[in-house]
Short mmCIF file of C-alpha atoms and ligand atoms in Angstrom, two decimals:
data_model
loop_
_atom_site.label_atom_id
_atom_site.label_comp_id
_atom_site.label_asym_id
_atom_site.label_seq_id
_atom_site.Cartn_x
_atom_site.Cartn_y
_atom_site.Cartn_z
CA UNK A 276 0.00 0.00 0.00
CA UNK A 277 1.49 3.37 -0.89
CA UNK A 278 0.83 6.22 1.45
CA UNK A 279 0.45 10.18 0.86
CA UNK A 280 4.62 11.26 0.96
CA UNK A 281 5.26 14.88 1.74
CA UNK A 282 7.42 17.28 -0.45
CA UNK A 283 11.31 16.06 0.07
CA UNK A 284 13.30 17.65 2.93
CA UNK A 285 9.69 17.95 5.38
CA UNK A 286 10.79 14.98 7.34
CA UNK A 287 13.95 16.26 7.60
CA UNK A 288 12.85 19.18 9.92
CA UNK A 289 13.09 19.12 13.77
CA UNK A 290 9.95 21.19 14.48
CA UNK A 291 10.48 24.38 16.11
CA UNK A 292 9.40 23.79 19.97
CA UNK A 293 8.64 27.15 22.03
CA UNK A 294 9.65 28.63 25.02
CA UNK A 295 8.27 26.48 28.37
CA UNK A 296 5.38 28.03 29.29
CA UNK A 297 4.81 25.74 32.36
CA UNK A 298 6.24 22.95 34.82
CA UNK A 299 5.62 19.94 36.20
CA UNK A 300 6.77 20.74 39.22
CA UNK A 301 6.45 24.43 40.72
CA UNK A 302 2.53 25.73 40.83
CA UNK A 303 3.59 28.88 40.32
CA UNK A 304 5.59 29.60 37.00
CA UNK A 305 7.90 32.76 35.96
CA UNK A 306 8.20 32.27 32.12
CA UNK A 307 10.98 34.14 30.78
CA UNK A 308 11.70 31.26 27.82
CA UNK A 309 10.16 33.20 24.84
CA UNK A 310 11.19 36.87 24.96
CA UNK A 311 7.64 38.34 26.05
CA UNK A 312 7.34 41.51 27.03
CA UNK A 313 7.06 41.86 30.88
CA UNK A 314 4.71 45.15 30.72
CA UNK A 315 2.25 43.21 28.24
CA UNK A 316 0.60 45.00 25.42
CA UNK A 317 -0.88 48.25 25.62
CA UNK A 318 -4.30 48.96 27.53
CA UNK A 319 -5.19 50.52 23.99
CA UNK A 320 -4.49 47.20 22.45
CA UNK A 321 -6.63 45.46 24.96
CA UNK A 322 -9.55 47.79 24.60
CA UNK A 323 -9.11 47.29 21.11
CA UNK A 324 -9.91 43.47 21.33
CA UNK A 325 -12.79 44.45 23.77
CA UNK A 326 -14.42 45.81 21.11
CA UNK A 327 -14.16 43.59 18.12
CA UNK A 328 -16.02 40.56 20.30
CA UNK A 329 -19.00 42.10 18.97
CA UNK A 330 -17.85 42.07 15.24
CA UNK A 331 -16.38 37.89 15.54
CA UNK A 332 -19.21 36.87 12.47
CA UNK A 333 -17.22 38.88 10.19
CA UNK A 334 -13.98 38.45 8.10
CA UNK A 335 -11.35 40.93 8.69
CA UNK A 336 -10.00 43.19 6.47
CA UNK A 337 -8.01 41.14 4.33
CA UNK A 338 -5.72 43.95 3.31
CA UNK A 339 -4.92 45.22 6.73
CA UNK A 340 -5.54 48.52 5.78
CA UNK A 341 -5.51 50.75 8.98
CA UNK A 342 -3.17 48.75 11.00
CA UNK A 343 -0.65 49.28 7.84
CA UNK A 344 -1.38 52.34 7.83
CA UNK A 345 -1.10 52.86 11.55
CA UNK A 346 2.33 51.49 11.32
CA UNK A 347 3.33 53.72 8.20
CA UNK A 348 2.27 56.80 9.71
CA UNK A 349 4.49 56.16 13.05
CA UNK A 350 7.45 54.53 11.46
CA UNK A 351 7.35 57.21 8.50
CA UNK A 352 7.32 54.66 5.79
CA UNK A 353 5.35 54.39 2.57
CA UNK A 354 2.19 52.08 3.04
CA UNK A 355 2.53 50.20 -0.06
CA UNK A 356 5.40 48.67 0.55
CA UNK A 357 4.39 47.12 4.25
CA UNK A 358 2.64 43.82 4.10
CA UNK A 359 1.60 42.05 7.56
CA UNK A 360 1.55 38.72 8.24
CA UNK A 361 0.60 36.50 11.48
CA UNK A 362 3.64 36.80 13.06
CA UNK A 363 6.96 37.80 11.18
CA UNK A 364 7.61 33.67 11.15
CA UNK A 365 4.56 34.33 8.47
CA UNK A 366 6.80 36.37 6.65
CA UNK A 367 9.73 34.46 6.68
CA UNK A 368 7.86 31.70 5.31
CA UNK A 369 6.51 33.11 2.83
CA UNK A 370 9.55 34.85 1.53
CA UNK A 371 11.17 31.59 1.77
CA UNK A 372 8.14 29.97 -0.37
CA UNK A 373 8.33 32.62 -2.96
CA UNK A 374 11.99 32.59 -3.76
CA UNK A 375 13.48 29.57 -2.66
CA UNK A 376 12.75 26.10 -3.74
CA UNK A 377 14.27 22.65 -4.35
CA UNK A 378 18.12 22.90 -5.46
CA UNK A 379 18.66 26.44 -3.67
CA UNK A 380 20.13 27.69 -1.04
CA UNK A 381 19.35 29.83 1.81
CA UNK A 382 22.03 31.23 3.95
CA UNK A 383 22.20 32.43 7.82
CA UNK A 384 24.47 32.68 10.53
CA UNK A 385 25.56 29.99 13.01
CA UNK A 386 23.20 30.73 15.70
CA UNK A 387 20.61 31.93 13.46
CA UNK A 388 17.25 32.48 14.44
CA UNK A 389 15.79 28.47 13.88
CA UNK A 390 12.73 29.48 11.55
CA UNK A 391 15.16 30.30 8.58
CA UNK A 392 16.65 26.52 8.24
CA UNK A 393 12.99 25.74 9.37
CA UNK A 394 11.41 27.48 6.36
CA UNK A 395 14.10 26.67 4.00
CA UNK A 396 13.65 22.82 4.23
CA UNK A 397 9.74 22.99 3.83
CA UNK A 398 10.12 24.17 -0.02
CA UNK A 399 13.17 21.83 -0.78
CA UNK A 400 15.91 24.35 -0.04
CA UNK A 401 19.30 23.63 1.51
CA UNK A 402 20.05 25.89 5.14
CA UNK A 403 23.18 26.48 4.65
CA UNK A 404 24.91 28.53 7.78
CA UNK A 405 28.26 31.02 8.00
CA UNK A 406 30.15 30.83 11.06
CA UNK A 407 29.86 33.66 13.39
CA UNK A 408 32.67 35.51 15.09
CA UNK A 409 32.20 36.33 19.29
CA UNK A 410 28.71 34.83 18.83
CA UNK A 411 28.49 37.84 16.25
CA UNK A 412 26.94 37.38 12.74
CA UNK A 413 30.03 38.01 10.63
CA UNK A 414 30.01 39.61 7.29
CA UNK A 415 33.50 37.75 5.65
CA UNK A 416 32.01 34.66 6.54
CA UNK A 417 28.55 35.25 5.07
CA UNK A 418 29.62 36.40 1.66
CA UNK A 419 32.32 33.46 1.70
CA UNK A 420 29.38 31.03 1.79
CA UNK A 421 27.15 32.77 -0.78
CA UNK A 422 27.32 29.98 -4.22
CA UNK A 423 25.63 30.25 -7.62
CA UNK A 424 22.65 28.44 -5.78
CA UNK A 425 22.17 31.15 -2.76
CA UNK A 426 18.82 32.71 -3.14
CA UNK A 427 17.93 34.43 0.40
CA UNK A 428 20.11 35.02 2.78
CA UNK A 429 18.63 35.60 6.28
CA UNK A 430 20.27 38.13 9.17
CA UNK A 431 18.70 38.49 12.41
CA UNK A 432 19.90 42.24 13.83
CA UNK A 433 19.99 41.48 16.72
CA UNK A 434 19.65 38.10 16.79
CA UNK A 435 18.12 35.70 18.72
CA UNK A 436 19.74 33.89 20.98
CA UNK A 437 23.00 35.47 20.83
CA UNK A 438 21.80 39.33 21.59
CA UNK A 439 24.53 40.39 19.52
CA UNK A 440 23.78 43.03 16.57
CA UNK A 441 26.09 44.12 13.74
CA UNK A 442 25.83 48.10 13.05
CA UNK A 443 24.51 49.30 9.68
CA UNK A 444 27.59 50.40 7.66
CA UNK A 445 28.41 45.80 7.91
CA UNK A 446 24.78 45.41 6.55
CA UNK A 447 25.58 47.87 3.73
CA UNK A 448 28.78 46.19 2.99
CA UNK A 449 27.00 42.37 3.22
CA UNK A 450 24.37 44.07 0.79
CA UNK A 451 26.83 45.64 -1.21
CA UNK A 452 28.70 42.12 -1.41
CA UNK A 453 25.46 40.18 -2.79
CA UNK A 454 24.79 39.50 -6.21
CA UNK A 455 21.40 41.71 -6.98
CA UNK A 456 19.28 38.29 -7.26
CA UNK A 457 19.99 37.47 -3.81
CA UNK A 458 17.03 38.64 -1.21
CA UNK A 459 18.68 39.68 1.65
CA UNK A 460 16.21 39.94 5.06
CA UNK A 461 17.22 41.82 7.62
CA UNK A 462 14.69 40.58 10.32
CA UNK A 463 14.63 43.57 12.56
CA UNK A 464 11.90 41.46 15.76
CA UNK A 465 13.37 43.53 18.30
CA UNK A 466 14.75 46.93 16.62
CA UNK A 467 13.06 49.06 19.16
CA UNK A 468 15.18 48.07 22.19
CA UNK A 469 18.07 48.48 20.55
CA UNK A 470 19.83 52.02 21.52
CA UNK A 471 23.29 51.86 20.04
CA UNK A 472 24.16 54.81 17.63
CA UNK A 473 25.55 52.77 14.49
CA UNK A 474 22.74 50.63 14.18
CA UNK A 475 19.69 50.78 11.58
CA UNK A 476 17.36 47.86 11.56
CA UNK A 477 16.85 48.06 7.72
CA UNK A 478 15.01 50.64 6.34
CA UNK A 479 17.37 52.47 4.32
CA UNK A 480 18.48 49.56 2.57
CA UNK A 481 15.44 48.58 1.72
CA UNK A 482 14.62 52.45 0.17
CA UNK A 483 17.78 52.42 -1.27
CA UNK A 484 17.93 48.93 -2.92
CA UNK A 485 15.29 46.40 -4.81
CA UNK A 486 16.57 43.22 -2.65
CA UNK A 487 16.52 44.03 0.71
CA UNK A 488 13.37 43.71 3.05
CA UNK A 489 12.91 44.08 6.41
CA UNK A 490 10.98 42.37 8.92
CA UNK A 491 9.42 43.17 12.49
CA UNK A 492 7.20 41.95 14.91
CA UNK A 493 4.46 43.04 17.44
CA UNK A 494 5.35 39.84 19.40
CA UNK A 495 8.43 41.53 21.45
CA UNK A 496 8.32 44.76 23.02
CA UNK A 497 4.48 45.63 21.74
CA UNK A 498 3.53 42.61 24.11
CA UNK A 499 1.21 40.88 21.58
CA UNK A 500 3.01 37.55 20.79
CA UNK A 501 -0.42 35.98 21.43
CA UNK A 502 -2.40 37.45 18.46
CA UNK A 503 0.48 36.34 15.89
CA UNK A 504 1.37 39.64 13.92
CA UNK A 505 4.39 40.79 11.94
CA UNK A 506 4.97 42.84 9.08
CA UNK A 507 7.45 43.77 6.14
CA UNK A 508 8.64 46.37 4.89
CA UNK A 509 9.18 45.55 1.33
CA UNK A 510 10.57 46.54 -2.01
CA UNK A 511 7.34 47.40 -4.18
CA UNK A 512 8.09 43.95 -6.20
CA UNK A 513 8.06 41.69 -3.43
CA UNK A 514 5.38 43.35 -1.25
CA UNK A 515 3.23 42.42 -4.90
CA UNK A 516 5.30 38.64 -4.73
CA UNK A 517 3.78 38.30 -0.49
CA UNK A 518 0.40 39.48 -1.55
CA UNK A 519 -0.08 37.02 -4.19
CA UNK A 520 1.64 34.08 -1.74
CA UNK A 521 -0.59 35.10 1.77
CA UNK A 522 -4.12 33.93 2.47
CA UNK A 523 -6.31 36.28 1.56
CA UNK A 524 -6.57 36.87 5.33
CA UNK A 525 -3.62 35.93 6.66
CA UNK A 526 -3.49 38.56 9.60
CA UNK A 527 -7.06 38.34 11.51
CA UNK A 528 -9.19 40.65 13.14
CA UNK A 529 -8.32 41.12 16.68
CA UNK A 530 -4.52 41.23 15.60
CA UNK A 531 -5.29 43.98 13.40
CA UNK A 532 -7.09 45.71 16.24
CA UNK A 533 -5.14 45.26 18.63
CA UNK A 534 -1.46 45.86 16.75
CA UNK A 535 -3.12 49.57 15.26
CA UNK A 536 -3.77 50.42 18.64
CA UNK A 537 -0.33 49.33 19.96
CA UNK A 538 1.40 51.44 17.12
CA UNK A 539 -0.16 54.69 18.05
CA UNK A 540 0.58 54.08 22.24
CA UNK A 541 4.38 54.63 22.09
CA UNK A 542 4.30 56.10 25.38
CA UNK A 543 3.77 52.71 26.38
CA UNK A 544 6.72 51.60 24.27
CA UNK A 545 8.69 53.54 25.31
CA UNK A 546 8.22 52.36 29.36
CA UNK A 547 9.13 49.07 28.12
CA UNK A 548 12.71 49.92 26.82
CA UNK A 549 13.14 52.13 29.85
CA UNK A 550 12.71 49.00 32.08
CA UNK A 551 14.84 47.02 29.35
CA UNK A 552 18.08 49.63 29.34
CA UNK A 553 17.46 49.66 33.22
CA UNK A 554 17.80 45.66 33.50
CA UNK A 555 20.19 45.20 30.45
CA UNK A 556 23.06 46.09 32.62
CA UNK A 557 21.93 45.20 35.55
CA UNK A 558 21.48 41.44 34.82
CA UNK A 559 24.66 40.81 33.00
CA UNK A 560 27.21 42.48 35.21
CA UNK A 561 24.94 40.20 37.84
CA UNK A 562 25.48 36.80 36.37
CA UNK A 563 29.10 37.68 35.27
CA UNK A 564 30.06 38.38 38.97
CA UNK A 565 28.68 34.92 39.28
CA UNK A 566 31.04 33.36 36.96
CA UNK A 567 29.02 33.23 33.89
CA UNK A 568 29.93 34.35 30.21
CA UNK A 569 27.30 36.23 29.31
CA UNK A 570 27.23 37.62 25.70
CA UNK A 571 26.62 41.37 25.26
CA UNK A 572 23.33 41.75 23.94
CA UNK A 573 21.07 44.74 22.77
CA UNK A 574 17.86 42.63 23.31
CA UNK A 575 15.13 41.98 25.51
CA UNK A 576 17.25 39.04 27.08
CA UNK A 577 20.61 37.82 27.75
CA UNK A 578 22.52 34.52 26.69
CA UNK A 579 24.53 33.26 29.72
CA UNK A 580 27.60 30.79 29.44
CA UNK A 581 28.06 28.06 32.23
CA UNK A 582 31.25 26.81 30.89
CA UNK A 583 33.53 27.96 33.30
CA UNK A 584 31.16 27.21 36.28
CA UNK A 585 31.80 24.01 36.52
CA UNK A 586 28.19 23.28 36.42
CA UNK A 587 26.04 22.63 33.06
CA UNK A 588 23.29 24.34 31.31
CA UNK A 589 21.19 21.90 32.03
CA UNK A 590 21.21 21.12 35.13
CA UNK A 591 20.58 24.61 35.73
CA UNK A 592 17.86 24.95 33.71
CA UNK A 593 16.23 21.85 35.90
CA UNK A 594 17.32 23.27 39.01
CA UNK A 595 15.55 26.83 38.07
CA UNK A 596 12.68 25.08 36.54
CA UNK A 597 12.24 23.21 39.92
CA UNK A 598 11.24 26.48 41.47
CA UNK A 599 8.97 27.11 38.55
CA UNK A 600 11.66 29.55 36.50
CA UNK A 601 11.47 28.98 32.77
CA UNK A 602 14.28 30.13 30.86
CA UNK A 603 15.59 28.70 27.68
CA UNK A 604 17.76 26.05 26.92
CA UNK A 605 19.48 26.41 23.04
CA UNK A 606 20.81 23.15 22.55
CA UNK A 607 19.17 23.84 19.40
CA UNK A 608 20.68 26.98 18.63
CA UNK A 609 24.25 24.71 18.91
CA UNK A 610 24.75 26.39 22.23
CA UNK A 611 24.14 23.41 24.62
CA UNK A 612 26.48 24.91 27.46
CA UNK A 613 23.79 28.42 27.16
CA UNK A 614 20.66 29.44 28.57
CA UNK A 615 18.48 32.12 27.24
CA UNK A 616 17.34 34.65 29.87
CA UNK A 617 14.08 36.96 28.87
CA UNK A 618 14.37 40.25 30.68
CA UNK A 619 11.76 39.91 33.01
CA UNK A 620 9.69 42.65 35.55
CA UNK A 621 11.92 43.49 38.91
CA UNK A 622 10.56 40.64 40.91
CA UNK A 623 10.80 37.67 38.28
CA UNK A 624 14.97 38.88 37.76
CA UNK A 625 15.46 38.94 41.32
CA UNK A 626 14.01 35.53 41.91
CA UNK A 627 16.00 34.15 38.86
CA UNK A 628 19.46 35.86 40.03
CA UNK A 629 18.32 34.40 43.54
CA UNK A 630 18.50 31.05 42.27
CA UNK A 631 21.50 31.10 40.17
CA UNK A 632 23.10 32.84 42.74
CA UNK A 633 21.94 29.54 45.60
CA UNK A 634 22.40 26.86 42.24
CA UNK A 635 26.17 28.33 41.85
CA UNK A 636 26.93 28.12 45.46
CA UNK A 637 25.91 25.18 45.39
C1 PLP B 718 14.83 36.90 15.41
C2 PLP B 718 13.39 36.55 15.41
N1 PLP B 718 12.71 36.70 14.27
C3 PLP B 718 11.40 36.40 14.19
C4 PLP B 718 10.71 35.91 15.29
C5 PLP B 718 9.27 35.52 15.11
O1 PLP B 718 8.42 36.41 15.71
P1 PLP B 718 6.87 36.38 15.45
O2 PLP B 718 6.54 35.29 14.49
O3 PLP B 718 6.27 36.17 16.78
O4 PLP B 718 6.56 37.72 14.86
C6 PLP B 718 11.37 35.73 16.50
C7 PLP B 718 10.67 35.17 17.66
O5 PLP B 718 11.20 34.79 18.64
C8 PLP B 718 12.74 36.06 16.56
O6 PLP B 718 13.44 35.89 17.69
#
């Protein structure tokens, strides 16, 4: 009997597995495994929701009109080139869909966000990845591993899990060092906490050039992970390619609600990165005066090294989980002596550098 076979290279994937939300053991969990925001979303968001219950019978808009043009108007950007998606993983998907397929290649750094190699397999593609340098995606390397076969290549600035971020003139010069029929995709999830002076999450590539695009999220510092919604800030040619790959309502209502809201409330955006840059510091000097590497990062968390402690990852990440603290372990990532640290409110860091502090005494 022959059976339904899926599209080569689908069996291949190890399926993405999220942040631990909960554990067996501790009633009480602190999750700080996924990057959420600790403030949550906007109380305009939530209103926002409130009052689209009443309107659940109907389809949403499946162009996303006012929420892309919500995010236009505060991000200064020309509405026709910003398509949104349900969740920038959406995005990446489809991008990957639309110009990738059997016999290609798509290209990413080391410790590469893991939806890239994800997507990449699902249409046939090869992942191929370019060493990094201090945990730090590195331009040399990525160009040296660009072939006749390279179609996309992926960079996550920052990126997720190292923290590290490379500053805009080395994104002009990996640009500059790609043939013109490579898309490069500067995924940009969490831009707004980063504060350093040289660094430019994509935009002016993408104005300046017609294969660049940008991604970003409302899943990090906008507090809305739940609702799934992303967007892309597109040259006009490929924001016409995504609208002719997405389902015709691809981002629903409620997300659309709640993320137009969220745009216009950057008062409330900008509490969150004032409790970020206040914890940043904080929390790495704090674990390295433990004895941990930890890797600078311009993110909403922190990627801390046990090994030098003479203790593993691991059996930290049991120990903290036993006392119902969730952080993330990145075996995955190729980082299996690391765990992933989500800047959390005051209380939730304090109970995690507690516990390291008791597990390292230990
Ligand atoms: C670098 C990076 N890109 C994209 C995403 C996907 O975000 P979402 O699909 O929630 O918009 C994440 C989520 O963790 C991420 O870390």
């Amino acid at each position: 009997m022959s059976t339904p076979v899926p599209q080569s290279g689908i069996l291949n994937i190890s399926p993405y597995i999220g942040g631990k939300a909960s554990t067996d053991e501790s009633a009480k969990t602190i999750k700080l495994s996924a990057n959420e925001s600790p403030l949550g979303p906007s109380p305009d968001a939530v209103s926002a929701v409130d009052a689209i219950k009443a309107e659940l019978h109907r389809y949403p808009d499946g162009g996303s009109a006012n929420l892309t043009n919500a995010i236009a108007e505060i991000y200064k950007l020309d509405p026709a080139r910003i398509v949104c998606g349900n969740g920038s993983d959406e995005i990446i998907s489809l991008l990957t869909l639309a110009y990738a397929g059997e016999g290609d290649e798509v290209l990413f750094t080391e410790h590469g966000f893991l939806m890239y190699g994800i997507s990449a397999m699902s249409v046939g593609a090869t992942p191929v990845k370019a060493a990094e340098t201090e945990r730090t995606a590195d331009v040399d390397n990525i160009l040296d591993a660009v072939t006749d076969r390279t179609r996309i290549v992926f960079l996550a600035n920052p990126n997720n899990p190292t923290g590290t971020y490379i500053p805009q003139s080395e994104v002009a010069r990996l640009r500059g060092g790609l043939r013109d029929d490579i898309l490069l995709v500067v995924d940009a999830a969490y831009a707004e906490y980063v504060s350093k002076e040289d660094y430019e999450p994509g935009v002016e590539l993408v104005m300046a050039h017609d294969n660049v695009v940008m991604t970003r999220t409302f899943s990090k510092i906008y507090g809305l992970s739940a609702l799934r919604l992303g967007w892309a800030f597109c040259p006009p040619e490929v924001a016409d390619v995504l609208h002719r790959v997405r389902g015709p309502f691809n981002v629903n209502a409620l997300a659309q609600a709640a993320g137009t809201a969220a745009v216009r409330d950057q008062a409330h955006i900008n509490r969150a990165r004032a409790h970020n840059d206040k914890w940043l510091p904080i929390l790495t000097q704090r674990l390295r005066g433990m004895g941990l590497a930890v890797t600078p990062s311009v993110g909403n968390f922190v990627l801390m090294d046990f090994v030098e402690s003479g203790k593993s990852a691991d059996e930290a990440e049991k120990f903290l989980s036993s006392r119902g603290l969730l952080l993330r372990g990145v075996a995955g990532y190729g980082l299996p002596t690391c765990l992933r640290m989500t800047i959390g409110s005051d209380e939730e860091n304090h109970a995690v550098l507690d516990a390291l502090e008791s597990f390292l005494e230990k």
